[in-house]
PDB file of C-alpha atoms and ligand atoms in Angstrom:
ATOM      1  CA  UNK A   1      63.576 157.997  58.567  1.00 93.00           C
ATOM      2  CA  UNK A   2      62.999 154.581  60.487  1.00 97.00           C
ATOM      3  CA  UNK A   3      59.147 155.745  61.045  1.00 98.00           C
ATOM      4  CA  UNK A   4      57.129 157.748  59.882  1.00 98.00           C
ATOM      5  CA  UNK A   5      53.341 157.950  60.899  1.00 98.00           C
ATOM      6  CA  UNK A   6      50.844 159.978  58.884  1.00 97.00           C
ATOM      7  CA  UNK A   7      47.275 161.307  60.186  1.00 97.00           C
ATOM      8  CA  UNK A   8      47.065 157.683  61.823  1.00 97.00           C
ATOM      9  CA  UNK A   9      43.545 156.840  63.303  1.00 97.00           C
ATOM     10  CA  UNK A  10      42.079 154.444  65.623  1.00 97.00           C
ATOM     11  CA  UNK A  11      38.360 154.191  66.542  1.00 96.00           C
ATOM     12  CA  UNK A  12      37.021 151.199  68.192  1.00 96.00           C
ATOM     13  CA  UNK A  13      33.732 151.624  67.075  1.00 93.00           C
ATOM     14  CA  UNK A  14      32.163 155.107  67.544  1.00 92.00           C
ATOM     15  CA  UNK A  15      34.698 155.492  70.257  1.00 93.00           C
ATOM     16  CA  UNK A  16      37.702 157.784  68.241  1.00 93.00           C
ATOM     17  CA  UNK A  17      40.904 157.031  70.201  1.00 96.00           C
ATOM     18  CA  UNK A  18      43.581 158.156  67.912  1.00 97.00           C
ATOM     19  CA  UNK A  19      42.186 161.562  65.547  1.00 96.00           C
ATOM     20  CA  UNK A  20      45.018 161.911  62.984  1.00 95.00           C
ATOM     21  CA  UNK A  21      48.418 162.040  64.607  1.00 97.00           C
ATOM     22  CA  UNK A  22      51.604 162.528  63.149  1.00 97.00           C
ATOM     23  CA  UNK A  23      54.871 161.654  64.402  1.00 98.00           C
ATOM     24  CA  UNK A  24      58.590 160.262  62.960  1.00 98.00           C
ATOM     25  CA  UNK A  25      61.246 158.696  64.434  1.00 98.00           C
ATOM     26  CA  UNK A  26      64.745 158.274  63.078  1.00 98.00           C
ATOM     27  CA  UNK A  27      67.322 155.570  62.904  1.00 97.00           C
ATOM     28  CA  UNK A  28      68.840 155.714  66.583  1.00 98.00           C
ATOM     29  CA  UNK A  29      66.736 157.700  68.374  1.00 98.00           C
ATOM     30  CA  UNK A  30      64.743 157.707  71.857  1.00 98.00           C
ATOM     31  CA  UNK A  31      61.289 159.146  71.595  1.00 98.00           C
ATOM     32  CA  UNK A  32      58.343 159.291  73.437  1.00 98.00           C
ATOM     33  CA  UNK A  33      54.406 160.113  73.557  1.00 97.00           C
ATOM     34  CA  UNK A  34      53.616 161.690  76.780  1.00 96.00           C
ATOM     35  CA  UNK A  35      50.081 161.859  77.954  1.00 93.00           C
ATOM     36  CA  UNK A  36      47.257 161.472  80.241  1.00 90.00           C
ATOM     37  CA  UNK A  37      45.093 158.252  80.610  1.00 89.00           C
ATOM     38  CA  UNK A  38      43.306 157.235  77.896  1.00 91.00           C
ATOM     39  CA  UNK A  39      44.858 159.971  75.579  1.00 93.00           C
ATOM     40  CA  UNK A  40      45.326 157.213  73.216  1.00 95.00           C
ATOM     41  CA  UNK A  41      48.696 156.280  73.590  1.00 96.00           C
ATOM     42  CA  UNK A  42      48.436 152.518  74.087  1.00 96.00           C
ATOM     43  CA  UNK A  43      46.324 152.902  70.829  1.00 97.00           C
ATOM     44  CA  UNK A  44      49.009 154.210  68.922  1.00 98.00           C
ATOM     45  CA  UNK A  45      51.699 151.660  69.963  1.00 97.00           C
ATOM     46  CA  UNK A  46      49.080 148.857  68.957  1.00 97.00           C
ATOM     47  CA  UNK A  47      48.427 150.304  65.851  1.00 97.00           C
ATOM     48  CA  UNK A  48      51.923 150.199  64.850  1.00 98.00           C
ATOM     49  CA  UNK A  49      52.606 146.869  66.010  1.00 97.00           C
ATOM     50  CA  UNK A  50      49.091 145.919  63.928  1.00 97.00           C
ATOM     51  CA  UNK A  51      47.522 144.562  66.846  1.00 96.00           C
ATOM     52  CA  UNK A  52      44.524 147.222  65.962  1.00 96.00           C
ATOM     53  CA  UNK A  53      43.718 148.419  62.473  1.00 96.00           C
ATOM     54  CA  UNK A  54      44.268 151.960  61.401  1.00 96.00           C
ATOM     55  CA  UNK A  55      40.935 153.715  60.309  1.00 96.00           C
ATOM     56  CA  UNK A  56      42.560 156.008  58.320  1.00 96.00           C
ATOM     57  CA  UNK A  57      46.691 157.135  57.673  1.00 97.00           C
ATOM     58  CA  UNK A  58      49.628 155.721  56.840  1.00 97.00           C
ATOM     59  CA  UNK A  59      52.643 153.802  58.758  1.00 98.00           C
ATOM     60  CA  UNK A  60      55.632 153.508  56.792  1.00 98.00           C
ATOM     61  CA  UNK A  61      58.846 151.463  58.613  1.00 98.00           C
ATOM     62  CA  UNK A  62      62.063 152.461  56.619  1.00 94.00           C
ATOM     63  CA  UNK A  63      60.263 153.365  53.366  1.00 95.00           C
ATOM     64  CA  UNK A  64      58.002 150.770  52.976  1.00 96.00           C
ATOM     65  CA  UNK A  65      54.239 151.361  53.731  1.00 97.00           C
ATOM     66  CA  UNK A  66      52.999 148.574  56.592  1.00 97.00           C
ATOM     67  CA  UNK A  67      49.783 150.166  57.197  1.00 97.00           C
ATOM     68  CA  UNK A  68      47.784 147.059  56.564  1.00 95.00           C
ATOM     69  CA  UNK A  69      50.564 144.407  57.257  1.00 97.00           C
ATOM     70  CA  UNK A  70      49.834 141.821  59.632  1.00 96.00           C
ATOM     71  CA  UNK A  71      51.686 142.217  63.118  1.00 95.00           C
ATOM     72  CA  UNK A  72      53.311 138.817  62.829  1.00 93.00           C
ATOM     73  CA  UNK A  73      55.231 140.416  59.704  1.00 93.00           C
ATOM     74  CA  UNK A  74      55.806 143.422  61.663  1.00 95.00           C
ATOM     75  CA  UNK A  75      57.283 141.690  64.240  1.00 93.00           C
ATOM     76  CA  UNK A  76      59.558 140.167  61.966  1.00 91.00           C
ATOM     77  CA  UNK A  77      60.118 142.648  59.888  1.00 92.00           C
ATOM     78  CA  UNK A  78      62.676 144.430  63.124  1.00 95.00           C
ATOM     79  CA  UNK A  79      58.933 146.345  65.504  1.00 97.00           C
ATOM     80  CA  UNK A  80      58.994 144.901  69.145  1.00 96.00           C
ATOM     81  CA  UNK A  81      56.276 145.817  71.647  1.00 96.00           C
ATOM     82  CA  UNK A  82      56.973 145.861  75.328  1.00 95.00           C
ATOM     83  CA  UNK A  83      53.119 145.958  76.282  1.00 93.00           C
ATOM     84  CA  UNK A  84      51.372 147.610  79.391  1.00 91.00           C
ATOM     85  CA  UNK A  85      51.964 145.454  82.192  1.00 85.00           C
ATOM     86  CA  UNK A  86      54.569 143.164  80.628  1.00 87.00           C
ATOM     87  CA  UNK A  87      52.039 140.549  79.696  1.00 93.00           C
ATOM     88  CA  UNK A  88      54.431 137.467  80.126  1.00 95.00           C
ATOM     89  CA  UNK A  89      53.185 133.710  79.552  1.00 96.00           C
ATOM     90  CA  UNK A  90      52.586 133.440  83.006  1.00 96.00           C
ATOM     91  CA  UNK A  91      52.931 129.624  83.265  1.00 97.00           C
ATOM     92  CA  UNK A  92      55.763 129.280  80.732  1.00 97.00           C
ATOM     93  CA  UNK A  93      59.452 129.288  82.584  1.00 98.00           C
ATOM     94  CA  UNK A  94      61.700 132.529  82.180  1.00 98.00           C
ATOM     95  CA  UNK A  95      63.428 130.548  79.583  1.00 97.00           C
ATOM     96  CA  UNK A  96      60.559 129.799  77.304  1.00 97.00           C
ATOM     97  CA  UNK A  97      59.243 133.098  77.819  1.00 97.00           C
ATOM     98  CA  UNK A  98      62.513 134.399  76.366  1.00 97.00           C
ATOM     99  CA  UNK A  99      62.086 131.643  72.942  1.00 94.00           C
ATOM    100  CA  UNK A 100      58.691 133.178  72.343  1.00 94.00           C
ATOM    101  CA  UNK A 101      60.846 135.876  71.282  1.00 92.00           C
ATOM    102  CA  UNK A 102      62.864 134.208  68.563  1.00 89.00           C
ATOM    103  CA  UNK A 103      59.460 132.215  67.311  1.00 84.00           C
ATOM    104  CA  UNK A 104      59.489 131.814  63.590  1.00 76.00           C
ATOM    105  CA  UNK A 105      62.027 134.409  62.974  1.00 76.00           C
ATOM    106  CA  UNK A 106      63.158 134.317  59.202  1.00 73.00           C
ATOM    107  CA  UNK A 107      66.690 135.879  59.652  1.00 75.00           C
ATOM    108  CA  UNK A 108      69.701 134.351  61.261  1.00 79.00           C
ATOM    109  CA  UNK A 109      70.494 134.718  64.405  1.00 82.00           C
ATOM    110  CA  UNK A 110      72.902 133.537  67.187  1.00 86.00           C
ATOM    111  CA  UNK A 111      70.166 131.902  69.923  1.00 89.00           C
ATOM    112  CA  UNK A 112      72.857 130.915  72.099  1.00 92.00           C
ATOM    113  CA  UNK A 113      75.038 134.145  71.519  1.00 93.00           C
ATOM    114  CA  UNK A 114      71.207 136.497  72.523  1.00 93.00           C
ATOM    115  CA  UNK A 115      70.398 134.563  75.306  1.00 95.00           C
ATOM    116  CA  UNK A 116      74.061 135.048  77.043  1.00 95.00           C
ATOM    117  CA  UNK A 117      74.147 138.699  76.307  1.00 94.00           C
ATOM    118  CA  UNK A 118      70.744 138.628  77.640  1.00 95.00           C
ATOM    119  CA  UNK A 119      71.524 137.000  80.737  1.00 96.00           C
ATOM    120  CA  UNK A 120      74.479 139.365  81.392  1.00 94.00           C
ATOM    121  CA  UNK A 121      71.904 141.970  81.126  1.00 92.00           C
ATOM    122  CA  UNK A 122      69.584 141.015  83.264  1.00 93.00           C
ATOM    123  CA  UNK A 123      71.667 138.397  85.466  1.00 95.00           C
ATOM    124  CA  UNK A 124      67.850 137.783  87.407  1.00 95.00           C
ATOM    125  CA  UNK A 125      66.522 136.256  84.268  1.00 96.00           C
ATOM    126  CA  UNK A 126      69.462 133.018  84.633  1.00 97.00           C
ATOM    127  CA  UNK A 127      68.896 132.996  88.114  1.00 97.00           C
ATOM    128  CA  UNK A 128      65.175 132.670  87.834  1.00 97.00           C
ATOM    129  CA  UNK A 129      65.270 130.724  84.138  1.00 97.00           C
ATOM    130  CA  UNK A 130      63.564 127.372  85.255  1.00 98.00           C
ATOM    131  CA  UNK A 131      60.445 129.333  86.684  1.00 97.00           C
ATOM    132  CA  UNK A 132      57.080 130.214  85.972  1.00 98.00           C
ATOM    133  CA  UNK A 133      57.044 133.675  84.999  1.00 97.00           C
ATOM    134  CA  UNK A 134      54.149 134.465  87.264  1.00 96.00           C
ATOM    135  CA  UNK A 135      56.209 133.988  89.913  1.00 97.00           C
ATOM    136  CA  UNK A 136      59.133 136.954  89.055  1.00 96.00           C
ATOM    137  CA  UNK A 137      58.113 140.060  90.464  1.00 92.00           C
ATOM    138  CA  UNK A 138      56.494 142.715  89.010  1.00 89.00           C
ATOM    139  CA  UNK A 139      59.719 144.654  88.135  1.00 88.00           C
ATOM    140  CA  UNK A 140      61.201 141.441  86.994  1.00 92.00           C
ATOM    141  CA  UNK A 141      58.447 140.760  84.390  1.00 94.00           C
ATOM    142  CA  UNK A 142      58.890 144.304  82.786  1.00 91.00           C
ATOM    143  CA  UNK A 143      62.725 143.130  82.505  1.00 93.00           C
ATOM    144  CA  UNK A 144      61.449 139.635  80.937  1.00 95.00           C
ATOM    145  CA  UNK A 145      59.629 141.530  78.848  1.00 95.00           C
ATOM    146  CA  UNK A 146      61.769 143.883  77.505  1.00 95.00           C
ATOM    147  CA  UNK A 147      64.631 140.610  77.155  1.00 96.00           C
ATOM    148  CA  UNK A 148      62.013 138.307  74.903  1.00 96.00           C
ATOM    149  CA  UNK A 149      61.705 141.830  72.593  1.00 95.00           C
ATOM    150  CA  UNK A 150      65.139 142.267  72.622  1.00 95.00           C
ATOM    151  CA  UNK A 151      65.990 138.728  72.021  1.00 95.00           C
ATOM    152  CA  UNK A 152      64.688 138.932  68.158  1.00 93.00           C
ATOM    153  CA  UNK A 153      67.489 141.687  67.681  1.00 92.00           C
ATOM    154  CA  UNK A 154      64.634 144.470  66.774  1.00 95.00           C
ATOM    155  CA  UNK A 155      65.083 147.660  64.572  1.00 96.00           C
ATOM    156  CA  UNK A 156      62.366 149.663  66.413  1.00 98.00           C
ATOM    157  CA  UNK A 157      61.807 149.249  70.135  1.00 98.00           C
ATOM    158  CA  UNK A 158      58.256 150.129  71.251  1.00 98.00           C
ATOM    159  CA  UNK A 159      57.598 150.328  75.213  1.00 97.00           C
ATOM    160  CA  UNK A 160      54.299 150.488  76.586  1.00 96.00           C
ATOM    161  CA  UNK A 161      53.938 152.141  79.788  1.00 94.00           C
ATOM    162  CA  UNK A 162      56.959 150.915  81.840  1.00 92.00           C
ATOM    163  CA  UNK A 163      56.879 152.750  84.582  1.00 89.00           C
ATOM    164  CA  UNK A 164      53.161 151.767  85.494  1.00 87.00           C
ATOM    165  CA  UNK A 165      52.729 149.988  89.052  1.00 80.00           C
ATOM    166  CA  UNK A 166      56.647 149.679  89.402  1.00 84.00           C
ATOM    167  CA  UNK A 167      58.357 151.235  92.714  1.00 84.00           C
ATOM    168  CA  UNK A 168      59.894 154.962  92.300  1.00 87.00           C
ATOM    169  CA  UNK A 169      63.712 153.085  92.460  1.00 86.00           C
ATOM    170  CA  UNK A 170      62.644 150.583  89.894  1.00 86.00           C
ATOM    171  CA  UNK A 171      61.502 153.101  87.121  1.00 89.00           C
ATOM    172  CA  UNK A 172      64.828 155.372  87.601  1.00 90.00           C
ATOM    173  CA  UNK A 173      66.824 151.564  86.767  1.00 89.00           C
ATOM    174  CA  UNK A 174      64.407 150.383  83.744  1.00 90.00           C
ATOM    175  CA  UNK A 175      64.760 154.208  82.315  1.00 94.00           C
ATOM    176  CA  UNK A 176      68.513 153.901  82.505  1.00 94.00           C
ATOM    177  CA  UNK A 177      68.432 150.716  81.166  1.00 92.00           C
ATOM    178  CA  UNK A 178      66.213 151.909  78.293  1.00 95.00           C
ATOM    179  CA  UNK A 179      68.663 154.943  78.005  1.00 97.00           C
ATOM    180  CA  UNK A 180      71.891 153.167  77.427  1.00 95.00           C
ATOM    181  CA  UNK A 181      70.075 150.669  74.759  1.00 95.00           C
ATOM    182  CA  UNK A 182      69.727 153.732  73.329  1.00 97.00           C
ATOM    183  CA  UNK A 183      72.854 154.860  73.646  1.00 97.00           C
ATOM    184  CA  UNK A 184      75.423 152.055  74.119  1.00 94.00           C
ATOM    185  CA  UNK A 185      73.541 149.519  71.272  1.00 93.00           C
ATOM    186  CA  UNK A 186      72.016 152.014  69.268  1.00 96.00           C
ATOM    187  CA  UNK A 187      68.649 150.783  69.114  1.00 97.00           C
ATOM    188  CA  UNK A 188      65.809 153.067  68.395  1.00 98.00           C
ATOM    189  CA  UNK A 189      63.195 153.386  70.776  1.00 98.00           C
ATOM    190  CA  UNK A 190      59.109 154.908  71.216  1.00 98.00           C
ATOM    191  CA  UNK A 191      58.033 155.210  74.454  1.00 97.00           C
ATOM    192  CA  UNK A 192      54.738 156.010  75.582  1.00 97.00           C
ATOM    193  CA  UNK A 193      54.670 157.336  78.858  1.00 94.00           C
ATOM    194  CA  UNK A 194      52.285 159.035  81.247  1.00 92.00           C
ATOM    195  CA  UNK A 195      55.256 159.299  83.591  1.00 92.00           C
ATOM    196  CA  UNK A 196      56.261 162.674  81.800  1.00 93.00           C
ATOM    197  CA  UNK A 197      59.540 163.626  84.192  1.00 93.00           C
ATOM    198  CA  UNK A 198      60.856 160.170  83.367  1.00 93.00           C
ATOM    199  CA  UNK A 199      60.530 159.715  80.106  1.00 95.00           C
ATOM    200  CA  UNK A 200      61.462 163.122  78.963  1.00 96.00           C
ATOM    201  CA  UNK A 201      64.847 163.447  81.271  1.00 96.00           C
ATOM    202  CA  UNK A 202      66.176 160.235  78.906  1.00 97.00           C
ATOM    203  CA  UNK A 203      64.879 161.261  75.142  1.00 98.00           C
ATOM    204  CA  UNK A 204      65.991 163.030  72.723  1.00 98.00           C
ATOM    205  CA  UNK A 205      62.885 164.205  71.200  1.00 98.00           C
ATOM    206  CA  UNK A 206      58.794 164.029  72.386  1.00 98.00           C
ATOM    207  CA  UNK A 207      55.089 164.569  71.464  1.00 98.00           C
ATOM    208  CA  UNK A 208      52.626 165.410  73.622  1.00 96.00           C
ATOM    209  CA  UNK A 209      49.322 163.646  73.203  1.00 96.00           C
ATOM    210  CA  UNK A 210      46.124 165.109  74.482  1.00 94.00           C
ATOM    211  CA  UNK A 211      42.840 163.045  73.911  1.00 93.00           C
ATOM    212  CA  UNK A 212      43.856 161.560  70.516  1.00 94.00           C
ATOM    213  CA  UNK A 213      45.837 164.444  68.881  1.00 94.00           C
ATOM    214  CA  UNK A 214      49.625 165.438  69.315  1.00 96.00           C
ATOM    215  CA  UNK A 215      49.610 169.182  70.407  1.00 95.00           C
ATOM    216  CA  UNK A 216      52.900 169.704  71.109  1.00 96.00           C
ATOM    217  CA  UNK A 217      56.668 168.603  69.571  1.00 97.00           C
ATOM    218  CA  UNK A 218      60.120 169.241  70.169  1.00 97.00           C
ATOM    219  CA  UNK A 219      62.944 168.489  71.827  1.00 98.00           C
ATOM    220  CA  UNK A 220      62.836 166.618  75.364  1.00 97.00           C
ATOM    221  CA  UNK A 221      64.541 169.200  76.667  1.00 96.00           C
ATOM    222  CA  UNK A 222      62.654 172.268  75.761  1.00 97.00           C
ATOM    223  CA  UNK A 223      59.540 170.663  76.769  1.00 96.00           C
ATOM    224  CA  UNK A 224      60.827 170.315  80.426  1.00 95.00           C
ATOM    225  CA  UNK A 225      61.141 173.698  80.365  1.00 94.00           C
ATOM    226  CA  UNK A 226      58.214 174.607  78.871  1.00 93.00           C
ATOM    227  CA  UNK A 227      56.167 176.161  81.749  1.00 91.00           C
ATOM    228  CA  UNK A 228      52.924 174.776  80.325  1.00 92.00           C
ATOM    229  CA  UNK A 229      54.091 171.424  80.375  1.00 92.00           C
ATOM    230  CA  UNK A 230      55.608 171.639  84.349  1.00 91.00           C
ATOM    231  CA  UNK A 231      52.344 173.079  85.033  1.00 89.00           C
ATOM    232  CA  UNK A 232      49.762 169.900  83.167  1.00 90.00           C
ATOM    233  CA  UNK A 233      52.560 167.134  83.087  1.00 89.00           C
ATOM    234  CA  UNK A 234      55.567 167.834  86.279  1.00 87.00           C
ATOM    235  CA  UNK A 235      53.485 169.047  88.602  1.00 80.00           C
ATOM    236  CA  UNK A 236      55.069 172.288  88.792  1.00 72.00           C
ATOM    237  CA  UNK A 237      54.385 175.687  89.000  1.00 61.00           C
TER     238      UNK A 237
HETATM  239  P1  ATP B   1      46.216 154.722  79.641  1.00 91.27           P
HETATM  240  O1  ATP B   1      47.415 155.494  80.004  1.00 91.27           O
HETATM  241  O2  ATP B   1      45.084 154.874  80.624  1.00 91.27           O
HETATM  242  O3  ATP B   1      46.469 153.309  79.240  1.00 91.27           O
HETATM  243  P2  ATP B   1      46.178 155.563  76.882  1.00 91.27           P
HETATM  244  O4  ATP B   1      46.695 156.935  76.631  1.00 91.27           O
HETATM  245  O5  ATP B   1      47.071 154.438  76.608  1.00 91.27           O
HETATM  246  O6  ATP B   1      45.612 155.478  78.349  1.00 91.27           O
HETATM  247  P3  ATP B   1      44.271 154.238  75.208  1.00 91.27           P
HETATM  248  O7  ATP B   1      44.292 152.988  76.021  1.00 91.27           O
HETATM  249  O8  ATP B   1      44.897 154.234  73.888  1.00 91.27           O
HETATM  250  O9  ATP B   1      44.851 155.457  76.064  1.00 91.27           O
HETATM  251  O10 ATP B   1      42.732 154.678  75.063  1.00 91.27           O
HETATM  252  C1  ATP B   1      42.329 155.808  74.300  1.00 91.27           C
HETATM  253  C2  ATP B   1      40.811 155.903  74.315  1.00 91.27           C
HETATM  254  O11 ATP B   1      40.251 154.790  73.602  1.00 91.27           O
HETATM  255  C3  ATP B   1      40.191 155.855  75.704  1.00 91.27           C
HETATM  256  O12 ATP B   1      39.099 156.754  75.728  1.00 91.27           O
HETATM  257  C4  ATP B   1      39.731 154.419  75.842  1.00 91.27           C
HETATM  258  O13 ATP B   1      38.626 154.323  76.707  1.00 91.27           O
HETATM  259  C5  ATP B   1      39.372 154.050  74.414  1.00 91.27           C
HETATM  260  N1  ATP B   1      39.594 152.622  74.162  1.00 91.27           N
HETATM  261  C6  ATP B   1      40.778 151.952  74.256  1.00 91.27           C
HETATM  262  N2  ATP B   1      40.620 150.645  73.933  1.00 91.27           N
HETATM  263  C7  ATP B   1      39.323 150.484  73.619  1.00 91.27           C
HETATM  264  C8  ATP B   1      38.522 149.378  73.189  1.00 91.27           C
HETATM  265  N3  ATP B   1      39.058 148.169  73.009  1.00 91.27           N
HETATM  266  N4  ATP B   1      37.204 149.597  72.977  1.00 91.27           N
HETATM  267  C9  ATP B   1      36.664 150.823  73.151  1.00 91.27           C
HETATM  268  N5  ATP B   1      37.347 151.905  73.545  1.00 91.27           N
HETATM  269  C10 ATP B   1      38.652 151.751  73.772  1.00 91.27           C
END
């Protein structure tokens, strides 16, 4: 198992966010959290990446407990966050944006070799390399963003919320591009998603979140045609 979360909680003060969830994800899969706002699910990617403490549970990353590690280590130890809103260095250039990626990394690897791949990738990133990131648009900022995680070569992909402001065309490309990551490279991804149709139709596997606790599981498919979930999460009778 590549993660494996035990009755993890978050509370920002009194305010409980996260009440004892559950969840795994193995070595090469594509899962995701669907859920309303503020179910919590921005809580739980922070709280994996360490950017907020866990009240209470456990986070082990291939065996090793990282409940209380410090998100710089988690970062290098292979966990990548994608945030909400792609939260680029808005003044740096597309280029430096990219290097943040590959800051202080302890293992070896080929700058030149990432940044090319990278590039082929997302062929807007070279065109637009020697500018501000503020000025990319929004859909081109979620694609920096998901380039300066990728760059670090990551065991354990964590996406925040992709789909949120983007046009309807633009979330069917980033989902495919998340899909054949997936599929293609192999790397294991979490999404958190309160675009349930999207995110579902690409993973293999899903939890649904509901203020704080998971109360459903299973396949991506099942839930799609779970009539309780078309009903709360497609829109559909
Ligand atoms: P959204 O889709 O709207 O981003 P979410 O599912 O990601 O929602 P969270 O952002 O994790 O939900 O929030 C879960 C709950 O915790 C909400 O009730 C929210 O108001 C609360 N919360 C989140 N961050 C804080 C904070 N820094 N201080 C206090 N309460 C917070």
């Amino acid at each position: 198992m590549l993660l494996e979360v035990n009755r993890l909680e978050i509370s920002y003060g009194d305010v409980r966010a996260v009440h004892g969830v559950d969840f795994v994800v193995e070595e090469g899969e594509l899962v995701s959290i669907i859920g309303a706002n503020g179910a919590g699910k921005t809580s739980i990617l922070n709280g994996l990446m360490g950017l907020v403490p866990a009240r209470r549970g456990s986070i082990r990353f291939h065996g090793q407990e990282i409940t209380a590690v410090p998100a710089h280590k988690r970062a290098h130890g292979g966990i990548r966050l994608v945030p909400e809103r792609a939260r680029v260095f808005p003044r740096l250039s597309v280029f430096e944006n990219l290097l943040t990626g590959a800051y202080g990394l302890r293992k070896k690897i080929d700058l030149d070799g990432r940044l090319r791949w990278l590039y082929e990738l997302f062929p807007i990133l070279e065109e637009r390399r020697d500018q501000p990131a503020q000025t990319l648009s929004g859909g081109e900022q979620q694609q920096l963003a998901i380039a300066r995680a990728l760059i670090s070569d990551p065991r354990l992909l964590l996406v925040d919320e992709i789909s949120m402001g983007l046009m309807p065309k633009l979330v069917d490309q980033v989902f495919d591009l998340l899909q054949s990551l997936n599929r293609d490279l192999g790397l294991t991804i979490l999404l958190v998603e309160q675009n349930a149709r999207a995110s579902l139709e690409i993973s293999h596997r899903a939890y649904v979140l509901e203020t704080g606790s998971v109360v459903m599981e299973g396949p991506a498919k099942d839930l799609l045609n779970n009539p309780d979930i078309r009903k709360a999460y497609l829109g559909l009778a």
